[in-house]
mmCIF file of C-alpha atoms in Angstrom:
data_model
loop_
_atom_site.group_PDB
_atom_site.id
_atom_site.type_symbol
_atom_site.label_atom_id
_atom_site.label_comp_id
_atom_site.label_asym_id
_atom_site.label_seq_id
_atom_site.Cartn_x
_atom_site.Cartn_y
_atom_site.Cartn_z
ATOM 1 C CA MET K 1 -69.942 27.175 -111.822
ATOM 2 C CA ARG K 2 -71.176 29.797 -114.329
ATOM 3 C CA LEU K 3 -71.174 33.601 -113.709
ATOM 4 C CA SER K 4 -73.869 34.164 -116.392
ATOM 5 C CA SER K 5 -77.189 35.032 -114.858
ATOM 6 C CA SER K 6 -79.022 33.779 -117.997
ATOM 7 C CA ARG K 7 -81.140 30.533 -117.568
ATOM 8 C CA THR K 8 -79.143 27.474 -118.384
ATOM 9 C CA ALA K 9 -80.100 23.740 -118.530
ATOM 10 C CA ASP K 10 -79.826 23.358 -114.722
ATOM 11 C CA PRO K 11 -81.333 20.054 -113.472
ATOM 12 C CA ALA K 12 -82.200 21.585 -110.154
ATOM 13 C CA SER K 13 -84.069 24.448 -111.641
ATOM 14 C CA GLU K 14 -85.912 22.341 -114.224
ATOM 15 C CA ALA K 15 -86.902 20.077 -111.395
ATOM 16 C CA LEU K 16 -88.450 23.152 -109.607
ATOM 17 C CA GLU K 17 -90.473 24.288 -112.474
ATOM 18 C CA PRO K 18 -93.992 22.943 -112.418
ATOM 19 C CA GLU K 19 -95.628 21.249 -115.431
ATOM 20 C CA PRO K 20 -97.885 23.365 -117.349
ATOM 21 C CA ARG K 21 -101.478 22.846 -116.518
ATOM 22 C CA PRO K 22 -103.409 21.539 -119.402
ATOM 23 C CA ALA K 23 -106.211 23.651 -120.607
ATOM 24 C CA THR K 24 -109.807 22.332 -119.980
ATOM 25 C CA PRO K 25 -111.702 22.309 -123.293
ATOM 26 C CA ALA K 26 -114.932 24.111 -123.114
ATOM 27 C CA GLY K 27 -118.021 22.072 -124.019
ATOM 28 C CA PRO K 28 -120.490 23.327 -126.674
ATOM 29 C CA SER K 29 -122.867 25.912 -125.612
ATOM 30 C CA GLY K 30 -126.370 24.759 -124.914
ATOM 31 C CA SER K 31 -125.460 20.941 -124.829
ATOM 32 C CA ALA K 32 -126.877 20.543 -121.352
ATOM 33 C CA SER K 33 -130.176 22.185 -122.289
ATOM 34 C CA THR K 34 -130.510 20.003 -125.358
ATOM 35 C CA VAL K 35 -129.906 16.853 -123.546
ATOM 36 C CA GLY K 36 -132.628 17.985 -120.935
ATOM 37 C CA TRP K 37 -135.099 18.709 -123.696
ATOM 38 C CA TYR K 38 -134.575 15.219 -125.294
ATOM 39 C CA ARG K 39 -135.022 13.482 -121.935
ATOM 40 C CA SER K 40 -138.192 15.505 -121.110
ATOM 41 C CA ILE K 41 -139.651 14.345 -124.553
ATOM 42 C CA LEU K 42 -138.692 10.666 -124.091
ATOM 43 C CA GLU K 43 -139.974 10.581 -120.424
ATOM 44 C CA SER K 44 -143.168 12.255 -121.257
ATOM 45 C CA LEU K 45 -143.940 9.930 -124.076
ATOM 46 C CA LEU K 46 -142.943 6.991 -122.005
ATOM 47 C CA LEU K 47 -145.286 7.909 -119.046
ATOM 48 C CA VAL K 48 -148.214 8.650 -121.236
ATOM 49 C CA GLY K 49 -147.600 5.439 -123.297
ATOM 50 C CA LEU K 50 -147.559 3.424 -119.927
ATOM 51 C CA LEU K 51 -150.900 5.116 -118.898
ATOM 52 C CA VAL K 52 -152.577 4.355 -122.150
ATOM 53 C CA CYS K 53 -151.332 0.604 -122.021
ATOM 54 C CA ALA K 54 -152.710 0.445 -118.462
ATOM 55 C CA ASP K 55 -155.962 1.797 -119.608
ATOM 56 C CA HIS K 56 -156.218 -0.914 -122.270
ATOM 57 C CA LEU K 57 -155.123 -3.694 -119.996
ATOM 58 C CA PHE K 58 -156.938 -2.947 -116.678
ATOM 59 C CA PHE K 59 -159.721 -0.659 -117.682
ATOM 60 C CA ASP K 60 -162.259 -0.350 -120.686
ATOM 61 C CA GLY K 61 -160.037 1.852 -122.801
ATOM 62 C CA ASN K 62 -162.004 5.040 -122.368
ATOM 63 C CA ARG K 63 -159.015 6.960 -121.245
ATOM 64 C CA PHE K 64 -159.982 6.819 -117.528
ATOM 65 C CA ALA K 65 -163.208 8.354 -118.015
ATOM 66 C CA ASN K 66 -164.570 6.985 -114.704
ATOM 67 C CA ILE K 67 -161.547 8.271 -112.658
ATOM 68 C CA ASN K 68 -161.443 11.872 -111.446
ATOM 69 C CA PRO K 69 -158.810 13.383 -111.718
ATOM 70 C CA ARG K 70 -157.461 11.412 -114.681
ATOM 71 C CA PRO K 71 -153.958 9.854 -114.268
ATOM 72 C CA PHE K 72 -152.713 12.045 -117.067
ATOM 73 C CA TRP K 73 -151.947 14.623 -114.436
ATOM 74 C CA ILE K 74 -149.019 12.425 -113.328
ATOM 75 C CA PRO K 75 -146.756 13.150 -116.405
ATOM 76 C CA VAL K 76 -147.799 16.940 -116.456
ATOM 77 C CA LEU K 77 -146.887 17.394 -112.870
ATOM 78 C CA LEU K 78 -143.743 15.401 -112.998
ATOM 79 C CA MET K 79 -142.377 16.942 -116.137
ATOM 80 C CA SER K 80 -143.324 20.482 -114.969
ATOM 81 C CA VAL K 81 -141.359 19.966 -111.735
ATOM 82 C CA GLN K 82 -138.423 18.149 -113.213
ATOM 83 C CA TYR K 83 -137.793 20.130 -116.439
ATOM 84 C CA GLY K 84 -139.497 23.252 -116.043
ATOM 85 C CA LEU K 85 -141.904 25.177 -118.542
ATOM 86 C CA ALA K 86 -140.869 23.319 -121.722
ATOM 87 C CA GLY K 87 -141.174 19.814 -120.270
ATOM 88 C CA GLY K 88 -144.553 20.554 -118.640
ATOM 89 C CA VAL K 89 -146.056 21.933 -121.777
ATOM 90 C CA PHE K 90 -144.928 18.964 -123.865
ATOM 91 C CA ALA K 91 -146.255 16.557 -121.214
ATOM 92 C CA ALA K 92 -149.644 18.357 -121.366
ATOM 93 C CA PHE K 93 -149.564 18.257 -125.185
ATOM 94 C CA ALA K 94 -148.899 14.504 -125.015
ATOM 95 C CA SER K 95 -151.589 13.819 -122.461
ATOM 96 C CA THR K 96 -154.066 15.856 -124.590
ATOM 97 C CA LEU K 97 -153.264 13.800 -127.674
ATOM 98 C CA ALA K 98 -153.671 10.482 -125.626
ATOM 99 C CA LEU K 99 -156.980 11.759 -124.294
ATOM 100 C CA TYR K 100 -158.508 12.720 -127.704
ATOM 101 C CA SER K 101 -157.195 9.515 -129.357
ATOM 102 C CA GLY K 102 -159.722 7.464 -127.295
ATOM 103 C CA ALA K 103 -163.458 7.483 -127.223
ATOM 104 C CA LEU K 104 -164.799 10.892 -126.168
ATOM 105 C CA PRO K 105 -167.659 11.078 -123.695
ATOM 106 C CA SER K 106 -171.069 11.208 -125.444
ATOM 107 C CA GLN K 107 -173.031 14.328 -125.534
ATOM 108 C CA LEU K 108 -176.214 14.297 -123.515
ATOM 109 C CA ALA K 109 -179.498 15.403 -124.986
ATOM 110 C CA THR K 110 -179.912 18.153 -122.609
ATOM 111 C CA GLN K 111 -176.411 19.456 -123.196
ATOM 112 C CA ASP K 112 -175.822 22.395 -125.517
ATOM 113 C CA TYR K 113 -172.707 22.487 -127.832
ATOM 114 C CA TYR K 114 -170.850 24.991 -125.524
ATOM 115 C CA ALA K 115 -171.417 22.980 -122.334
ATOM 116 C CA TYR K 116 -170.141 19.795 -124.159
ATOM 117 C CA SER K 117 -167.055 21.666 -125.391
ATOM 118 C CA ARG K 118 -166.277 23.001 -122.015
ATOM 119 C CA LEU K 119 -166.413 19.372 -120.738
ATOM 120 C CA ILE K 120 -164.133 18.209 -123.419
ATOM 121 C CA VAL K 121 -161.461 20.908 -123.176
ATOM 122 C CA ALA K 122 -161.673 21.436 -119.332
ATOM 123 C CA GLU K 123 -158.903 18.890 -118.355
ATOM 124 C CA PRO K 124 -156.463 19.673 -121.221
ATOM 125 C CA THR K 125 -156.825 23.461 -120.392
ATOM 126 C CA SER K 126 -156.010 22.644 -116.704
ATOM 127 C CA TRP K 127 -153.009 20.568 -117.714
ATOM 128 C CA LEU K 128 -151.670 23.339 -119.785
ATOM 129 C CA ALA K 129 -152.391 25.974 -116.988
ATOM 130 C CA CYS K 130 -150.691 23.832 -114.433
ATOM 131 C CA ALA K 131 -147.612 23.400 -116.852
ATOM 132 C CA LEU K 132 -147.446 27.200 -117.420
ATOM 133 C CA VAL K 133 -147.547 28.010 -113.668
ATOM 134 C CA LEU K 134 -145.701 25.128 -112.110
ATOM 135 C CA GLY K 135 -143.214 24.804 -114.982
ATOM 136 C CA GLY K 136 -142.648 28.511 -115.049
ATOM 137 C CA LEU K 137 -141.785 28.404 -111.387
ATOM 138 C CA SER K 138 -139.428 25.402 -111.892
ATOM 139 C CA SER K 139 -137.826 27.059 -114.812
ATOM 140 C CA LEU K 140 -136.867 29.917 -112.634
ATOM 141 C CA GLN K 141 -135.471 27.624 -109.925
ATOM 142 C CA LEU K 142 -133.469 25.694 -112.551
ATOM 143 C CA ALA K 143 -132.024 28.925 -114.064
ATOM 144 C CA HIS K 144 -131.048 30.144 -110.603
ATOM 145 C CA ALA K 145 -129.376 26.834 -109.851
ATOM 146 C CA ALA K 146 -127.623 26.886 -113.307
ATOM 147 C CA GLU K 147 -126.303 30.379 -112.462
ATOM 148 C CA VAL K 148 -125.059 29.268 -109.043
ATOM 149 C CA ARG K 149 -123.278 26.374 -110.658
ATOM 150 C CA ARG K 150 -121.732 28.682 -113.216
ATOM 151 C CA GLN K 151 -120.429 31.049 -110.475
ATOM 152 C CA ARG K 152 -119.198 27.939 -108.555
ATOM 153 C CA ASP K 153 -117.289 26.667 -111.694
ATOM 154 C CA GLU K 154 -115.796 30.107 -112.272
ATOM 155 C CA ALA K 155 -114.722 30.362 -108.531
ATOM 156 C CA GLN K 156 -113.080 26.943 -108.889
ATOM 157 C CA ALA K 157 -111.263 27.903 -112.138
ATOM 158 C CA ALA K 158 -110.109 31.089 -110.442
ATOM 159 C CA ALA K 159 -108.885 29.080 -107.436
ATOM 160 C CA GLU K 160 -107.031 26.739 -109.721
ATOM 161 C CA ASP K 161 -105.465 29.572 -111.638
ATOM 162 C CA LEU K 162 -104.443 31.161 -108.325
ATOM 163 C CA GLY K 163 -103.076 27.913 -107.039
ATOM 164 C CA HIS K 164 -100.989 27.483 -110.394
ATOM 165 C CA GLY K 165 -99.773 31.053 -110.132
ATOM 166 C CA LEU K 166 -98.683 30.562 -106.615
ATOM 167 C CA GLN K 167 -96.926 27.269 -107.562
ATOM 168 C CA GLN K 168 -95.254 29.101 -110.300
ATOM 169 C CA ALA K 169 -94.119 31.766 -108.035
ATOM 170 C CA LEU K 170 -92.693 29.352 -105.488
ATOM 171 C CA SER K 171 -90.886 27.582 -108.303
ATOM 172 C CA ASP K 172 -89.511 30.928 -109.513
ATOM 173 C CA LEU K 173 -88.521 31.812 -105.928
ATOM 174 C CA GLY K 174 -86.775 28.522 -105.313
ATOM 175 C CA ARG K 175 -84.904 28.956 -108.612
ATOM 176 C CA LEU K 176 -83.814 32.426 -107.745
ATOM 177 C CA GLU K 177 -82.630 31.337 -104.339
ATOM 178 C CA LEU K 178 -80.565 28.562 -105.946
ATOM 179 C CA GLN K 179 -79.220 31.024 -108.579
ATOM 180 C CA ILE K 180 -78.366 33.712 -105.771
ATOM 181 C CA ALA K 181 -76.775 31.065 -103.730
ATOM 182 C CA ALA K 182 -74.782 29.733 -106.598
ATOM 183 C CA GLU K 183 -73.616 33.262 -107.581
ATOM 184 C CA THR K 184 -72.795 33.972 -104.031
ATOM 185 C CA ARG K 185 -70.651 30.984 -103.813
ATOM 186 C CA THR K 186 -69.024 31.632 -107.095
ATOM 187 C CA ALA K 187 -68.446 35.319 -106.177
ATOM 188 C CA GLY K 188 -66.818 34.227 -102.849
ATOM 189 C CA ALA K 189 -64.664 31.576 -104.589
ATOM 190 C CA ILE K 190 -63.451 34.153 -107.101
ATOM 191 C CA ALA K 191 -62.655 36.559 -104.363
ATOM 192 C CA ARG K 192 -60.650 33.944 -102.476
ATOM 193 C CA ALA K 193 -58.909 32.829 -105.713
ATOM 194 C CA PHE K 194 -58.058 36.477 -106.427
ATOM 195 C CA ALA K 195 -56.725 36.855 -102.945
ATOM 196 C CA GLY K 196 -54.567 33.814 -103.381
ATOM 197 C CA LEU K 197 -52.587 35.354 -106.477
ATOM 198 C CA GLU K 198 -48.911 35.327 -105.883
ATOM 199 C CA PRO K 199 -47.173 38.099 -107.892
ATOM 200 C CA GLY K 200 -43.788 36.699 -107.058
ATOM 201 C CA GLY K 201 -42.613 36.357 -110.724
ATOM 202 C CA PRO K 202 -44.417 35.423 -113.921
ATOM 203 C CA GLU K 203 -44.400 31.703 -113.372
ATOM 204 C CA ARG K 204 -45.766 31.837 -109.849
ATOM 205 C CA LEU K 205 -48.361 34.318 -111.006
ATOM 206 C CA ALA K 206 -49.441 32.074 -113.913
ATOM 207 C CA THR K 207 -49.576 29.089 -111.512
ATOM 208 C CA SER K 208 -51.860 30.856 -108.948
ATOM 209 C CA PHE K 209 -53.996 32.290 -111.759
ATOM 210 C CA ALA K 210 -55.430 28.948 -112.725
ATOM 211 C CA GLU K 211 -58.208 28.688 -110.136
ATOM 212 C CA PHE K 212 -59.227 32.229 -110.539
ATOM 213 C CA ALA K 213 -59.373 31.952 -114.341
ATOM 214 C CA ARG K 214 -61.350 28.577 -114.121
ATOM 215 C CA LEU K 215 -64.166 30.244 -111.956
ATOM 216 C CA VAL K 216 -64.345 33.238 -114.193
ATOM 217 C CA VAL K 217 -64.545 31.247 -117.466
ATOM 218 C CA GLY K 218 -66.905 28.663 -115.971
ATOM 219 C CA ALA K 219 -64.920 25.539 -116.864
ATOM 220 C CA SER K 220 -64.548 22.208 -115.035
ATOM 221 C CA ASP K 221 -60.758 22.060 -115.680
ATOM 222 C CA LEU K 222 -58.266 24.862 -116.679
ATOM 223 C CA THR K 223 -54.586 24.697 -117.213
ATOM 224 C CA VAL K 224 -51.973 27.298 -117.693
ATOM 225 C CA TYR K 225 -48.980 26.460 -119.788
ATOM 226 C CA ALA K 226 -45.698 28.442 -120.037
ATOM 227 C CA PRO K 227 -43.023 28.076 -122.789
ATOM 228 C CA ARG K 228 -40.048 26.047 -121.753
ATOM 229 C CA GLY K 229 -37.328 24.600 -123.984
ATOM 230 C CA GLY K 230 -39.339 24.833 -127.188
ATOM 231 C CA ALA K 231 -42.490 23.353 -125.808
ATOM 232 C CA TRP K 232 -45.537 24.356 -123.572
ATOM 233 C CA VAL K 233 -45.301 22.895 -120.058
ATOM 234 C CA ALA K 234 -48.179 23.009 -117.649
ATOM 235 C CA VAL K 235 -47.360 25.285 -114.672
ATOM 236 C CA GLY K 236 -50.780 25.668 -113.139
ATOM 237 C CA HIS K 237 -54.023 23.587 -113.087
ATOM 238 C CA ALA K 238 -57.384 23.868 -111.333
ATOM 239 C CA GLY K 239 -60.296 21.607 -111.861
ATOM 240 C CA GLU K 240 -63.312 19.687 -110.410
ATOM 241 C CA ALA K 241 -62.851 16.450 -112.405
ATOM 242 C CA ARG K 242 -59.000 15.948 -112.271
ATOM 243 C CA ASP K 243 -56.219 16.994 -109.936
ATOM 244 C CA ALA K 244 -53.613 17.188 -112.692
ATOM 245 C CA PRO K 245 -53.745 18.546 -116.262
ATOM 246 C CA ARG K 246 -54.906 16.204 -119.071
ATOM 247 C CA LEU K 247 -51.631 16.856 -120.850
ATOM 248 C CA ALA K 248 -48.632 18.092 -119.054
ATOM 249 C CA ARG K 249 -46.711 19.129 -122.255
ATOM 250 C CA LEU K 250 -47.859 20.591 -125.662
ATOM 251 C CA ASP K 251 -45.976 20.864 -128.866
ATOM 252 C CA ALA K 252 -44.503 24.241 -129.760
ATOM 253 C CA ASP K 253 -46.794 24.494 -132.759
ATOM 254 C CA SER K 254 -50.062 24.526 -130.687
ATOM 255 C CA LEU K 255 -50.487 28.103 -131.467
ATOM 256 C CA ARG K 256 -49.842 27.969 -135.194
ATOM 257 C CA GLY K 257 -53.081 28.870 -137.134
ATOM 258 C CA PRO K 258 -53.883 29.605 -140.606
ATOM 259 C CA GLY K 259 -52.553 33.087 -140.572
ATOM 260 C CA PRO K 260 -50.303 34.783 -143.169
ATOM 261 C CA SER K 261 -47.275 33.877 -141.053
ATOM 262 C CA PRO K 262 -46.919 30.321 -139.629
ATOM 263 C CA ASP K 263 -45.186 31.730 -136.640
ATOM 264 C CA GLN K 264 -47.856 34.168 -135.689
ATOM 265 C CA ALA K 265 -49.861 33.352 -132.636
ATOM 266 C CA SER K 266 -53.616 33.524 -133.042
ATOM 267 C CA PRO K 267 -56.418 32.447 -130.619
ATOM 268 C CA ARG K 268 -58.119 29.258 -131.562
ATOM 269 C CA LEU K 269 -61.322 27.667 -130.290
ATOM 270 C CA LEU K 270 -61.348 23.824 -130.502
ATOM 271 C CA ALA K 271 -64.770 22.964 -131.875
ATOM 272 C CA ALA K 272 -66.231 19.454 -131.524
ATOM 273 C CA GLY K 273 -63.911 16.990 -133.228
ATOM 274 C CA ALA K 274 -61.324 19.671 -134.234
ATOM 275 C CA SER K 275 -58.506 18.076 -132.216
ATOM 276 C CA PRO K 276 -57.999 14.630 -130.760
ATOM 277 C CA LEU K 277 -56.154 16.121 -127.751
ATOM 278 C CA TRP K 278 -59.253 17.838 -126.093
ATOM 279 C CA PRO K 279 -62.839 16.812 -125.528
ATOM 280 C CA ASP K 280 -65.679 18.727 -127.094
ATOM 281 C CA GLY K 281 -65.940 22.320 -125.832
ATOM 282 C CA ALA K 282 -62.378 22.822 -125.073
ATOM 283 C CA ILE K 283 -61.119 26.416 -125.345
ATOM 284 C CA LEU K 284 -57.284 27.193 -126.283
ATOM 285 C CA VAL K 285 -56.389 30.862 -125.923
ATOM 286 C CA PRO K 286 -52.835 32.281 -125.901
ATOM 287 C CA VAL K 287 -51.777 34.945 -123.417
ATOM 288 C CA VAL K 288 -50.357 37.731 -125.424
ATOM 289 C CA PRO K 289 -49.108 40.971 -123.840
ATOM 290 C CA PRO K 290 -51.138 44.206 -124.471
ATOM 291 C CA SER K 291 -48.071 45.603 -126.167
ATOM 292 C CA GLY K 292 -48.023 42.693 -128.604
ATOM 293 C CA GLY K 293 -45.447 40.119 -129.427
ATOM 294 C CA GLU K 294 -45.201 36.474 -128.897
ATOM 295 C CA ALA K 295 -47.509 34.589 -126.408
ATOM 296 C CA SER K 296 -46.087 34.474 -122.859
ATOM 297 C CA ALA K 297 -48.458 31.638 -121.716
ATOM 298 C CA LEU K 298 -51.306 29.482 -122.897
ATOM 299 C CA ILE K 299 -54.708 28.930 -121.271
ATOM 300 C CA VAL K 300 -56.690 25.784 -121.977
ATOM 301 C CA ALA K 301 -60.191 25.490 -120.522
ATOM 302 C CA GLU K 302 -62.126 22.332 -120.607
ATOM 303 C CA GLY K 303 -65.843 21.372 -119.569
ATOM 304 C CA CYS K 304 -67.384 24.372 -121.091
ATOM 305 C CA ALA K 305 -70.866 23.827 -122.663
ATOM 306 C CA PRO K 306 -70.458 23.475 -126.434
ATOM 307 C CA GLY K 307 -71.670 26.353 -128.570
ATOM 308 C CA GLN K 308 -71.403 28.998 -125.888
ATOM 309 C CA PRO K 309 -69.702 32.084 -127.214
ATOM 310 C CA ALA K 310 -69.759 33.727 -123.680
ATOM 311 C CA ALA K 311 -67.369 31.186 -122.279
ATOM 312 C CA ALA K 312 -64.906 31.740 -125.039
ATOM 313 C CA GLN K 313 -65.231 35.549 -124.817
ATOM 314 C CA ARG K 314 -64.673 35.290 -120.952
ATOM 315 C CA ALA K 315 -61.625 33.011 -121.692
ATOM 316 C CA GLN K 316 -60.058 35.757 -124.076
ATOM 317 C CA ASP K 317 -60.791 38.404 -121.517
ATOM 318 C CA VAL K 318 -58.990 36.357 -118.810
ATOM 319 C CA ALA K 319 -56.003 35.732 -121.189
ATOM 320 C CA ARG K 320 -55.765 39.467 -121.856
ATOM 321 C CA GLY K 321 -55.876 40.218 -118.112
ATOM 322 C CA LEU K 322 -53.145 37.633 -117.416
ATOM 323 C CA GLY K 323 -51.054 39.111 -120.205
ATOM 324 C CA GLY K 324 -51.353 42.529 -118.720
ATOM 325 C CA LEU K 325 -50.352 41.233 -115.355
ATOM 326 C CA LEU K 326 -47.371 39.280 -116.704
ATOM 327 C CA GLU K 327 -46.195 42.341 -118.621
ATOM 328 C CA TYR K 328 -46.603 44.564 -115.591
ATOM 329 C CA GLY K 329 -44.738 42.064 -113.478
ATOM 330 C CA GLU K 330 -41.810 42.043 -115.911
ATOM 331 C CA HIS K 331 -41.635 45.837 -115.983
ATOM 332 C CA GLY K 332 -41.887 45.986 -112.298
ATOM 333 C CA ALA K 333 -38.974 43.427 -112.034
ATOM 334 C CA ARG K 334 -36.770 45.582 -114.268
#
């Protein structure tokens, strides 16, 4: 169990974190209006074309001159209601072209030019006026409906963002609860291990110090070695994976490093593949008294995450603390 409050690769905390919500790509502006404009043109041409075909098939092809009102009102009314001002105006324009493409009514001898002109343009003008009035009202309704849809979409997006934030807050709360519970358990275990130290001599102190040192360093296994008969013998072990130390005895040259003197003790961190005796991430630190001199004990911590300088620094701090306790115990015994 680690004492560090920094975020680590904890599977429980990773499982609690929600997946990032993918961003919804915004569509091009005006795409919906462009599609509506195309549809109004196609439907207007289709309706007017059907009316012209019906006039040729079932009537005499004079553009419904004997029917009042003419069926060309149908596309004008439908397009004005469905697509608003633009659709109604285009339908009126298409109906006018269809009307003028046929045979116009003949001018009577008693009719003057202006009366005949009014007869010709009366219905197209009525179509255009109807498209302007009815289409304008429909355009206002369509704009209001589009604004309501936009507000609804914004409200839905805000609700999704709020839900995502709430999910993230709950995830952070759960992770913090796990972290607080873990740190509380670790602190309690350290307190119990510290209370179990036995200052009845250097060897008993080193033996009871193993569990306390393992919790502080954050290792899965920790072994304390003491010098006996020219070798290092394990006198204390605490671990989660094993009940006994991996190696009960080390050679006397375990502390010899590349210093100016081959007999000088120096701390040595075993990187990955540096030694066949220990797995990756093992830390080997000598316990040297504060006053200096030869190492009085040896601490080997296993199961630390590779590449974490914090664990190595904690191991060295623990070794300095144990060295001070051992030196104080020797002075007190004297």
